[in-house]
PDB file of C-alpha atoms and ligand atoms in Angstrom:
ATOM      1  CA  MET C   1      47.737  30.771  42.689  1.00  0.00           C
ATOM      2  CA  LYS C   2      46.714  29.942  39.395  1.00  0.00           C
ATOM      3  CA  VAL C   3      49.094  30.850  36.588  1.00  0.00           C
ATOM      4  CA  ILE C   4      48.818  31.193  32.852  1.00  0.00           C
ATOM      5  CA  VAL C   5      51.758  31.280  31.004  1.00  0.00           C
ATOM      6  CA  ALA C   6      52.067  32.302  27.217  1.00  0.00           C
ATOM      7  CA  LYS C   7      53.264  29.450  24.716  1.00  0.00           C
ATOM      8  CA  THR C   8      55.128  32.447  22.690  1.00  0.00           C
ATOM      9  CA  ALA C   9      57.009  33.766  25.676  1.00  0.00           C
ATOM     10  CA  GLY C  10      60.809  33.461  25.245  1.00  0.00           C
ATOM     11  CA  PHE C  11      63.211  33.085  22.647  1.00  0.00           C
ATOM     12  CA  CYS C  12      61.521  33.544  18.730  1.00  0.00           C
ATOM     13  CA  PHE C  13      62.902  31.988  16.248  1.00  0.00           C
ATOM     14  CA  GLY C  14      65.349  34.726  14.693  1.00  0.00           C
ATOM     15  CA  VAL C  15      67.072  34.531  18.259  1.00  0.00           C
ATOM     16  CA  LYS C  16      67.417  31.710  18.502  1.00  0.00           C
ATOM     17  CA  ARG C  17      68.885  31.096  15.824  1.00  0.00           C
ATOM     18  CA  ALA C  18      71.561  33.935  16.330  1.00  0.00           C
ATOM     19  CA  VAL C  19      72.533  32.454  19.684  1.00  0.00           C
ATOM     20  CA  ASP C  20      72.931  29.368  18.199  1.00  0.00           C
ATOM     21  CA  THR C  21      75.197  30.413  15.531  1.00  0.00           C
ATOM     22  CA  VAL C  22      77.573  31.866  18.013  1.00  0.00           C
ATOM     23  CA  TYR C  23      77.698  28.754  20.488  1.00  0.00           C
ATOM     24  CA  GLN C  24      78.543  26.842  17.146  1.00  0.00           C
ATOM     25  CA  GLU C  25      81.045  29.498  15.849  1.00  0.00           C
ATOM     26  CA  ILE C  26      82.910  28.783  19.277  1.00  0.00           C
ATOM     27  CA  GLU C  27      82.965  24.952  18.432  1.00  0.00           C
ATOM     28  CA  LYS C  28      85.026  25.768  15.433  1.00  0.00           C
ATOM     29  CA  GLY C  29      87.624  28.323  17.246  1.00  0.00           C
ATOM     30  CA  GLY C  30      88.894  30.950  16.659  1.00  0.00           C
ATOM     31  CA  LYS C  31      88.437  34.315  18.187  1.00  0.00           C
ATOM     32  CA  ILE C  32      85.156  35.402  18.107  1.00  0.00           C
ATOM     33  CA  TYR C  33      83.306  38.959  18.511  1.00  0.00           C
ATOM     34  CA  THR C  34      79.505  39.813  17.837  1.00  0.00           C
ATOM     35  CA  TYR C  35      78.696  43.493  16.641  1.00  0.00           C
ATOM     36  CA  GLY C  36      76.572  44.442  19.609  1.00  0.00           C
ATOM     37  CA  GLU C  37      75.407  42.146  22.053  1.00  0.00           C
ATOM     38  CA  ILE C  38      74.183  39.205  20.611  1.00  0.00           C
ATOM     39  CA  ILE C  39      70.546  39.600  21.833  1.00  0.00           C
ATOM     40  CA  HIS C  40      69.571  42.099  24.940  1.00  0.00           C
ATOM     41  CA  ASN C  41      69.932  39.642  27.797  1.00  0.00           C
ATOM     42  CA  GLU C  42      72.634  39.850  30.113  1.00  0.00           C
ATOM     43  CA  GLU C  43      72.929  36.066  31.546  1.00  0.00           C
ATOM     44  CA  VAL C  44      73.454  34.919  27.971  1.00  0.00           C
ATOM     45  CA  VAL C  45      75.779  37.433  27.016  1.00  0.00           C
ATOM     46  CA  LYS C  46      77.808  37.011  30.468  1.00  0.00           C
ATOM     47  CA  ASP C  47      78.140  33.425  29.235  1.00  0.00           C
ATOM     48  CA  LEU C  48      79.130  33.598  25.869  1.00  0.00           C
ATOM     49  CA  GLU C  49      81.627  36.121  27.310  1.00  0.00           C
ATOM     50  CA  ASN C  50      83.044  33.450  29.656  1.00  0.00           C
ATOM     51  CA  LYS C  51      83.412  31.407  26.941  1.00  0.00           C
ATOM     52  CA  GLY C  52      85.671  33.865  25.073  1.00  0.00           C
ATOM     53  CA  VAL C  53      83.246  35.661  22.673  1.00  0.00           C
ATOM     54  CA  THR C  54      83.696  39.453  22.959  1.00  0.00           C
ATOM     55  CA  VAL C  55      81.294  42.458  21.606  1.00  0.00           C
ATOM     56  CA  LEU C  56      82.125  45.371  19.569  1.00  0.00           C
ATOM     57  CA  ASN C  57      80.335  48.004  20.762  1.00  0.00           C
ATOM     58  CA  SER C  58      80.593  50.712  17.622  1.00  0.00           C
ATOM     59  CA  LYS C  59      82.119  50.649  14.263  1.00  0.00           C
ATOM     60  CA  GLU C  60      85.020  51.986  15.516  1.00  0.00           C
ATOM     61  CA  GLU C  61      85.963  49.338  17.138  1.00  0.00           C
ATOM     62  CA  LEU C  62      85.423  47.186  13.960  1.00  0.00           C
ATOM     63  CA  GLU C  63      87.557  48.993  11.929  1.00  0.00           C
ATOM     64  CA  GLN C  64      90.530  48.409  14.407  1.00  0.00           C
ATOM     65  CA  LEU C  65      89.998  44.550  14.101  1.00  0.00           C
ATOM     66  CA  GLN C  66      92.427  42.417  11.700  1.00  0.00           C
ATOM     67  CA  GLU C  67      91.318  38.957  12.350  1.00  0.00           C
ATOM     68  CA  GLY C  68      88.932  36.563  13.458  1.00  0.00           C
ATOM     69  CA  THR C  69      84.737  35.911  13.248  1.00  0.00           C
ATOM     70  CA  VAL C  70      82.481  38.792  13.101  1.00  0.00           C
ATOM     71  CA  ILE C  71      78.712  37.675  13.920  1.00  0.00           C
ATOM     72  CA  ILE C  72      76.043  39.734  12.582  1.00  0.00           C
ATOM     73  CA  ARG C  73      73.285  39.572  15.514  1.00  0.00           C
ATOM     74  CA  SER C  74      69.499  38.970  14.775  1.00  0.00           C
ATOM     75  CA  HIS C  75      68.437  43.199  14.503  1.00  0.00           C
ATOM     76  CA  GLY C  76      71.044  43.029  11.375  1.00  0.00           C
ATOM     77  CA  VAL C  77      73.350  46.043  10.611  1.00  0.00           C
ATOM     78  CA  SER C  78      73.704  48.231   7.589  1.00  0.00           C
ATOM     79  CA  ARG C  79      75.152  47.898   4.359  1.00  0.00           C
ATOM     80  CA  ASP C  80      78.262  49.892   5.108  1.00  0.00           C
ATOM     81  CA  ILE C  81      79.058  47.575   8.157  1.00  0.00           C
ATOM     82  CA  TYR C  82      78.716  44.395   5.620  1.00  0.00           C
ATOM     83  CA  GLU C  83      81.081  46.499   3.346  1.00  0.00           C
ATOM     84  CA  LEU C  84      84.002  47.052   6.305  1.00  0.00           C
ATOM     85  CA  ILE C  85      83.819  43.529   7.264  1.00  0.00           C
ATOM     86  CA  ASN C  86      84.331  41.900   3.911  1.00  0.00           C
ATOM     87  CA  SER C  87      87.048  44.673   3.153  1.00  0.00           C
ATOM     88  CA  LYS C  88      89.198  43.088   5.412  1.00  0.00           C
ATOM     89  CA  GLN C  89      91.356  40.144   4.548  1.00  0.00           C
ATOM     90  CA  GLY C  90      91.642  38.056   8.481  1.00  0.00           C
ATOM     91  CA  LEU C  91      87.862  38.769   9.336  1.00  0.00           C
ATOM     92  CA  LYS C  92      85.119  36.172   8.624  1.00  0.00           C
ATOM     93  CA  LEU C  93      81.784  37.191   8.219  1.00  0.00           C
ATOM     94  CA  VAL C  94      78.993  35.049   9.892  1.00  0.00           C
ATOM     95  CA  ASP C  95      75.579  36.608   9.245  1.00  0.00           C
ATOM     96  CA  ALA C  96      73.285  35.662  11.861  1.00  0.00           C
ATOM     97  CA  SER C  97      70.662  38.607  10.869  1.00  0.00           C
ATOM     98  CA  CYS C  98      67.071  37.374  11.165  1.00  0.00           C
ATOM     99  CA  PRO C  99      65.469  36.625   7.675  1.00  0.00           C
ATOM    100  CA  PHE C 100      62.828  38.721   8.631  1.00  0.00           C
ATOM    101  CA  VAL C 101      65.007  41.391   8.845  1.00  0.00           C
ATOM    102  CA  VAL C 102      66.875  40.975   5.624  1.00  0.00           C
ATOM    103  CA  LYS C 103      63.285  40.662   4.120  1.00  0.00           C
ATOM    104  CA  ILE C 104      62.994  44.418   5.057  1.00  0.00           C
ATOM    105  CA  HIS C 105      66.479  45.636   3.912  1.00  0.00           C
ATOM    106  CA  LYS C 106      65.985  44.456   0.657  1.00  0.00           C
ATOM    107  CA  ILE C 107      62.746  45.811   0.492  1.00  0.00           C
ATOM    108  CA  VAL C 108      64.300  49.389   1.738  1.00  0.00           C
ATOM    109  CA  GLU C 109      67.386  48.722  -1.055  1.00  0.00           C
ATOM    110  CA  GLU C 110      64.777  48.088  -3.926  1.00  0.00           C
ATOM    111  CA  GLU C 111      61.903  50.974  -3.147  1.00  0.00           C
ATOM    112  CA  SER C 112      64.828  53.359  -2.442  1.00  0.00           C
ATOM    113  CA  ARG C 113      66.186  52.722  -5.683  1.00  0.00           C
ATOM    114  CA  LYS C 114      62.929  53.418  -7.515  1.00  0.00           C
ATOM    115  CA  GLY C 115      63.339  56.771  -6.298  1.00  0.00           C
ATOM    116  CA  LYS C 116      60.806  56.164  -3.608  1.00  0.00           C
ATOM    117  CA  LYS C 117      60.827  58.144  -0.057  1.00  0.00           C
ATOM    118  CA  ILE C 118      61.430  55.255   2.547  1.00  0.00           C
ATOM    119  CA  VAL C 119      59.371  56.039   5.893  1.00  0.00           C
ATOM    120  CA  VAL C 120      60.450  53.291   9.101  1.00  0.00           C
ATOM    121  CA  ILE C 121      57.850  53.524  11.565  1.00  0.00           C
ATOM    122  CA  GLY C 122      60.103  52.486  14.405  1.00  0.00           C
ATOM    123  CA  ASP C 123      62.532  53.916  17.142  1.00  0.00           C
ATOM    124  CA  GLU C 124      64.984  55.525  15.775  1.00  0.00           C
ATOM    125  CA  LYS C 125      67.830  54.721  18.299  1.00  0.00           C
ATOM    126  CA  HIS C 126      67.176  51.041  17.902  1.00  0.00           C
ATOM    127  CA  PRO C 127      69.884  49.166  16.279  1.00  0.00           C
ATOM    128  CA  GLU C 128      67.593  47.046  13.880  1.00  0.00           C
ATOM    129  CA  VAL C 129      66.092  50.699  12.434  1.00  0.00           C
ATOM    130  CA  GLN C 130      69.508  51.667  12.118  1.00  0.00           C
ATOM    131  CA  GLY C 131      70.459  49.126   9.909  1.00  0.00           C
ATOM    132  CA  ILE C 132      67.491  49.016   7.732  1.00  0.00           C
ATOM    133  CA  VAL C 133      68.246  52.840   7.437  1.00  0.00           C
ATOM    134  CA  GLY C 134      71.392  51.842   6.436  1.00  0.00           C
ATOM    135  CA  PHE C 135      70.170  49.746   3.102  1.00  0.00           C
ATOM    136  CA  SER C 136      68.469  52.871   1.741  1.00  0.00           C
ATOM    137  CA  ASP C 137      69.724  54.780  -1.305  1.00  0.00           C
ATOM    138  CA  THR C 138      67.657  58.098  -0.657  1.00  0.00           C
ATOM    139  CA  PRO C 139      67.212  59.846   3.062  1.00  0.00           C
ATOM    140  CA  VAL C 140      64.757  58.241   5.980  1.00  0.00           C
ATOM    141  CA  THR C 141      62.213  58.974   7.743  1.00  0.00           C
ATOM    142  CA  VAL C 142      61.974  57.532  11.040  1.00  0.00           C
ATOM    143  CA  VAL C 143      58.813  58.400  12.714  1.00  0.00           C
ATOM    144  CA  GLN C 144      57.766  56.505  16.380  1.00  0.00           C
ATOM    145  CA  THR C 145      54.718  58.960  17.348  1.00  0.00           C
ATOM    146  CA  LYS C 146      51.451  60.122  16.061  1.00  0.00           C
ATOM    147  CA  GLU C 147      52.913  63.900  16.162  1.00  0.00           C
ATOM    148  CA  GLU C 148      55.637  62.770  14.167  1.00  0.00           C
ATOM    149  CA  ALA C 149      53.403  61.347  11.305  1.00  0.00           C
ATOM    150  CA  GLU C 150      50.914  64.424  11.301  1.00  0.00           C
ATOM    151  CA  ASN C 151      54.192  66.340  10.902  1.00  0.00           C
ATOM    152  CA  PHE C 152      55.580  64.676   8.031  1.00  0.00           C
ATOM    153  CA  GLU C 153      55.646  66.406   4.806  1.00  0.00           C
ATOM    154  CA  ASN C 154      57.246  65.201   1.580  1.00  0.00           C
ATOM    155  CA  ASP C 155      57.292  66.264  -2.275  1.00  0.00           C
ATOM    156  CA  PRO C 156      53.737  65.419  -3.726  1.00  0.00           C
ATOM    157  CA  SER C 157      54.953  63.908  -6.641  1.00  0.00           C
ATOM    158  CA  GLN C 158      57.774  61.154  -4.822  1.00  0.00           C
ATOM    159  CA  PRO C 159      56.300  58.026  -4.003  1.00  0.00           C
ATOM    160  CA  VAL C 160      56.333  56.820  -0.303  1.00  0.00           C
ATOM    161  CA  CYS C 161      57.230  53.323   0.891  1.00  0.00           C
ATOM    162  CA  ILE C 162      56.842  52.702   4.911  1.00  0.00           C
ATOM    163  CA  VAL C 163      57.755  49.566   6.262  1.00  0.00           C
ATOM    164  CA  SER C 164      57.886  49.126   9.941  1.00  0.00           C
ATOM    165  CA  GLN C 165      60.161  48.328  12.731  1.00  0.00           C
ATOM    166  CA  THR C 166      59.692  43.906  13.252  1.00  0.00           C
ATOM    167  CA  THR C 167      58.878  44.363  16.593  1.00  0.00           C
ATOM    168  CA  PHE C 168      56.904  47.505  16.268  1.00  0.00           C
ATOM    169  CA  ASN C 169      53.269  47.220  18.431  1.00  0.00           C
ATOM    170  CA  LEU C 170      51.017  46.766  15.290  1.00  0.00           C
ATOM    171  CA  LYS C 171      47.686  48.727  16.428  1.00  0.00           C
ATOM    172  CA  LYS C 172      50.145  51.552  17.020  1.00  0.00           C
ATOM    173  CA  PHE C 173      51.809  50.771  13.289  1.00  0.00           C
ATOM    174  CA  GLU C 174      47.710  50.625  12.450  1.00  0.00           C
ATOM    175  CA  GLU C 175      47.514  53.938  13.646  1.00  0.00           C
ATOM    176  CA  LEU C 176      50.543  55.940  12.544  1.00  0.00           C
ATOM    177  CA  VAL C 177      49.455  54.535   8.814  1.00  0.00           C
ATOM    178  CA  GLU C 178      46.109  55.586   8.892  1.00  0.00           C
ATOM    179  CA  ILE C 179      47.318  59.539   9.699  1.00  0.00           C
ATOM    180  CA  PHE C 180      50.035  58.937   6.253  1.00  0.00           C
ATOM    181  CA  ASN C 181      47.048  57.697   4.459  1.00  0.00           C
ATOM    182  CA  LYS C 182      45.071  60.532   4.758  1.00  0.00           C
ATOM    183  CA  LYS C 183      48.142  62.834   2.999  1.00  0.00           C
ATOM    184  CA  GLY C 184      47.083  62.143  -0.192  1.00  0.00           C
ATOM    185  CA  TYR C 185      50.756  60.575  -0.960  1.00  0.00           C
ATOM    186  CA  ASP C 186      51.300  57.692  -3.459  1.00  0.00           C
ATOM    187  CA  ILE C 187      52.145  55.300  -0.326  1.00  0.00           C
ATOM    188  CA  ASN C 188      52.672  51.574  -0.545  1.00  0.00           C
ATOM    189  CA  THR C 189      52.804  50.314   3.005  1.00  0.00           C
ATOM    190  CA  VAL C 190      54.310  46.724   3.697  1.00  0.00           C
ATOM    191  CA  ASN C 191      53.961  45.637   7.168  1.00  0.00           C
ATOM    192  CA  THR C 192      56.845  44.366   7.531  1.00  0.00           C
ATOM    193  CA  ILE C 193      56.099  43.473  12.049  1.00  0.00           C
ATOM    194  CA  CYS C 194      57.227  39.836  12.040  1.00  0.00           C
ATOM    195  CA  SER C 195      54.246  37.381  13.032  1.00  0.00           C
ATOM    196  CA  ALA C 196      56.384  35.851  16.187  1.00  0.00           C
ATOM    197  CA  THR C 197      55.998  39.534  17.510  1.00  0.00           C
ATOM    198  CA  GLU C 198      52.141  39.974  16.560  1.00  0.00           C
ATOM    199  CA  GLN C 199      51.421  36.262  17.882  1.00  0.00           C
ATOM    200  CA  ARG C 200      53.197  36.888  21.310  1.00  0.00           C
ATOM    201  CA  GLN C 201      51.893  40.560  21.183  1.00  0.00           C
ATOM    202  CA  SER C 202      47.889  39.183  20.856  1.00  0.00           C
ATOM    203  CA  GLU C 203      48.632  36.373  23.313  1.00  0.00           C
ATOM    204  CA  ALA C 204      50.261  38.968  25.773  1.00  0.00           C
ATOM    205  CA  ARG C 205      47.074  41.294  25.605  1.00  0.00           C
ATOM    206  CA  GLU C 206      44.839  37.958  25.531  1.00  0.00           C
ATOM    207  CA  ILE C 207      46.073  36.456  29.022  1.00  0.00           C
ATOM    208  CA  ALA C 208      46.758  40.352  30.553  1.00  0.00           C
ATOM    209  CA  SER C 209      42.861  40.835  29.973  1.00  0.00           C
ATOM    210  CA  GLN C 210      42.005  38.243  32.272  1.00  0.00           C
ATOM    211  CA  VAL C 211      44.445  37.981  34.928  1.00  0.00           C
ATOM    212  CA  ASP C 212      45.127  40.189  38.470  1.00  0.00           C
ATOM    213  CA  ALA C 213      48.692  40.246  37.530  1.00  0.00           C
ATOM    214  CA  MET C 214      50.559  40.222  34.995  1.00  0.00           C
ATOM    215  CA  ILE C 215      55.028  39.577  34.783  1.00  0.00           C
ATOM    216  CA  VAL C 216      56.379  40.770  31.551  1.00  0.00           C
ATOM    217  CA  ILE C 217      59.962  39.091  31.682  1.00  0.00           C
ATOM    218  CA  GLY C 218      62.530  40.296  29.194  1.00  0.00           C
ATOM    219  CA  GLY C 219      66.046  42.555  29.277  1.00  0.00           C
ATOM    220  CA  LYS C 220      66.047  46.090  30.392  1.00  0.00           C
ATOM    221  CA  HIS C 221      67.423  47.405  26.568  1.00  0.00           C
ATOM    222  CA  SER C 222      64.879  44.592  24.709  1.00  0.00           C
ATOM    223  CA  SER C 223      62.530  47.056  22.512  1.00  0.00           C
ATOM    224  CA  ASN C 224      60.190  44.107  22.053  1.00  0.00           C
ATOM    225  CA  THR C 225      60.019  43.139  25.723  1.00  0.00           C
ATOM    226  CA  ARG C 226      59.269  47.115  26.559  1.00  0.00           C
ATOM    227  CA  LYS C 227      56.326  46.805  23.915  1.00  0.00           C
ATOM    228  CA  LEU C 228      54.875  43.708  25.550  1.00  0.00           C
ATOM    229  CA  PHE C 229      55.353  45.689  29.055  1.00  0.00           C
ATOM    230  CA  GLU C 230      53.180  48.795  27.502  1.00  0.00           C
ATOM    231  CA  ILE C 231      50.328  46.472  25.714  1.00  0.00           C
ATOM    232  CA  CYS C 232      49.793  44.626  29.097  1.00  0.00           C
ATOM    233  CA  SER C 233      49.823  47.646  30.896  1.00  0.00           C
ATOM    234  CA  GLU C 234      46.744  48.545  29.157  1.00  0.00           C
ATOM    235  CA  MET C 235      45.127  45.333  29.821  1.00  0.00           C
ATOM    236  CA  CYS C 236      46.399  44.954  33.712  1.00  0.00           C
ATOM    237  CA  ARG C 237      47.028  47.440  36.237  1.00  0.00           C
ATOM    238  CA  ASP C 238      49.285  45.055  38.062  1.00  0.00           C
ATOM    239  CA  THR C 239      51.603  44.673  35.187  1.00  0.00           C
ATOM    240  CA  ARG C 240      55.636  44.351  36.204  1.00  0.00           C
ATOM    241  CA  LEU C 241      58.350  44.292  34.461  1.00  0.00           C
ATOM    242  CA  ILE C 242      61.433  42.072  35.605  1.00  0.00           C
ATOM    243  CA  GLN C 243      64.925  40.272  33.923  1.00  0.00           C
ATOM    244  CA  THR C 244      65.214  37.959  36.092  1.00  0.00           C
ATOM    245  CA  LEU C 245      63.440  36.130  39.495  1.00  0.00           C
ATOM    246  CA  ALA C 246      65.616  38.585  41.443  1.00  0.00           C
ATOM    247  CA  ASP C 247      63.665  41.508  40.304  1.00  0.00           C
ATOM    248  CA  LEU C 248      60.340  39.738  41.674  1.00  0.00           C
ATOM    249  CA  ASP C 249      60.676  41.235  45.020  1.00  0.00           C
ATOM    250  CA  SER C 250      57.435  42.398  46.141  1.00  0.00           C
ATOM    251  CA  GLY C 251      54.879  39.828  46.428  1.00  0.00           C
ATOM    252  CA  PHE C 252      51.009  40.052  45.239  1.00  0.00           C
ATOM    253  CA  PRO C 253      48.164  41.565  47.310  1.00  0.00           C
ATOM    254  CA  ASP C 254      45.727  39.179  48.932  1.00  0.00           C
ATOM    255  CA  SER C 255      43.086  39.487  46.371  1.00  0.00           C
ATOM    256  CA  THR C 256      45.308  38.009  43.431  1.00  0.00           C
ATOM    257  CA  SER C 257      44.635  34.920  42.742  1.00  0.00           C
ATOM    258  CA  CYS C 258      45.625  34.292  38.883  1.00  0.00           C
ATOM    259  CA  VAL C 259      48.907  35.358  37.278  1.00  0.00           C
ATOM    260  CA  GLY C 260      50.143  36.193  33.942  1.00  0.00           C
ATOM    261  CA  ILE C 261      53.569  35.562  32.405  1.00  0.00           C
ATOM    262  CA  THR C 262      55.211  36.394  29.170  1.00  0.00           C
ATOM    263  CA  ALA C 263      58.782  37.132  28.184  1.00  0.00           C
ATOM    264  CA  GLY C 264      60.500  38.557  25.159  1.00  0.00           C
ATOM    265  CA  ALA C 265      61.916  37.391  22.392  1.00  0.00           C
ATOM    266  CA  SER C 266      65.489  37.523  24.316  1.00  0.00           C
ATOM    267  CA  THR C 267      64.362  35.447  27.432  1.00  0.00           C
ATOM    268  CA  PRO C 268      66.429  32.298  28.020  1.00  0.00           C
ATOM    269  CA  ASN C 269      63.560  29.384  28.933  1.00  0.00           C
ATOM    270  CA  TYR C 270      65.040  28.639  32.015  1.00  0.00           C
ATOM    271  CA  ILE C 271      64.649  31.743  33.496  1.00  0.00           C
ATOM    272  CA  ILE C 272      60.758  32.075  32.603  1.00  0.00           C
ATOM    273  CA  GLU C 273      60.670  28.294  34.381  1.00  0.00           C
ATOM    274  CA  GLU C 274      62.205  29.659  37.728  1.00  0.00           C
ATOM    275  CA  VAL C 275      59.513  32.489  37.526  1.00  0.00           C
ATOM    276  CA  GLN C 276      57.274  30.415  36.916  1.00  0.00           C
ATOM    277  CA  SER C 277      57.709  28.106  39.885  1.00  0.00           C
ATOM    278  CA  ASN C 278      58.366  30.718  42.023  1.00  0.00           C
ATOM    279  CA  VAL C 279      54.798  32.571  41.408  1.00  0.00           C
ATOM    280  CA  ARG C 280      53.293  28.827  41.347  1.00  0.00           C
ATOM    281  CA  GLY C 281      55.301  28.504  44.909  1.00  0.00           C
ATOM    282  CA  THR C 282      56.694  25.205  43.849  1.00  0.00           C
ATOM    283  CA  ASP C 283      59.957  23.788  42.689  1.00  0.00           C
ATOM    284  CA  PHE C 284      60.603  22.154  39.250  1.00  0.00           C
TER     285      PHE C 284
HETATM  286 FE1  LIG I 301      63.105  37.663  14.148  1.00  0.00          FE
HETATM  287 FE2  LIG I 301      60.940  38.254  14.610  1.00  0.00          FE
HETATM  288 FE3  LIG I 301      62.792  36.939  16.331  1.00  0.00          FE
HETATM  289  S1  LIG I 301      62.362  39.377  13.393  1.00  0.00           S
HETATM  290  S2  LIG I 301      64.521  38.243  15.874  1.00  0.00           S
HETATM  291  S3  LIG I 301      61.564  36.306  14.748  1.00  0.00           S
HETATM  292  S4  LIG I 301      61.241  38.888  16.829  1.00  0.00           S
END
């Protein structure tokens, strides 16, 4: 079986930085919390739990805390969460927000202060988007579908600033921006899809177009993994989304001679290697 593994598969710079930060803080000692799971990967989260790290699942849980270190994950959080942590003397804030996300926070904060209407292209349920929305001084509209873009209406005298969730599908982003541009508003669009995502998506598209079957490895809740699955499914009918090797239960049809593998930004290397060696039929 020929196997093509994407060079961009696995931890991106921001995720690696966030995960490393947690391990460094463990070394320093004291009680460690992460605000939400540090990455969308059950294996990594379990390992951290075993080392004494506790995941805070809500603002209410954070409100109860009086002591310890709270680590902000790569997705970032809204301004009020920073304020809440900083308002408590016993809490130490360690910010592992990805610099690409911080850049979006700054744009949204500055542009909304100028009175612009902020539009975020992304998934309103995703924590990264909720964090971005939480940096605006004016009400924000989150748009994910063509229909939502078409239905968008605003005061024609108010300029609009459009940004994107870092992991949004570039092609879809461009399609949605085109719909906005036809509306005649004064629009300033900043493509804030991060380069790691862009490269990962275009490499996945290219590999999926050449292979008989494509495997996308990543966490169930990982937005960038789901986007990769979406892109690969368009190019390759036999595209499978798995979290670990254990999910790869069914074999490949006899006609399959070439399999592609890619993985989301929160997939550790060892899982990619396990899948790869299994598909190749060899062990490392
Ligand atoms: Fe940052 Fe991009 Fe990764 S925004 S967390 S480098 S996917």
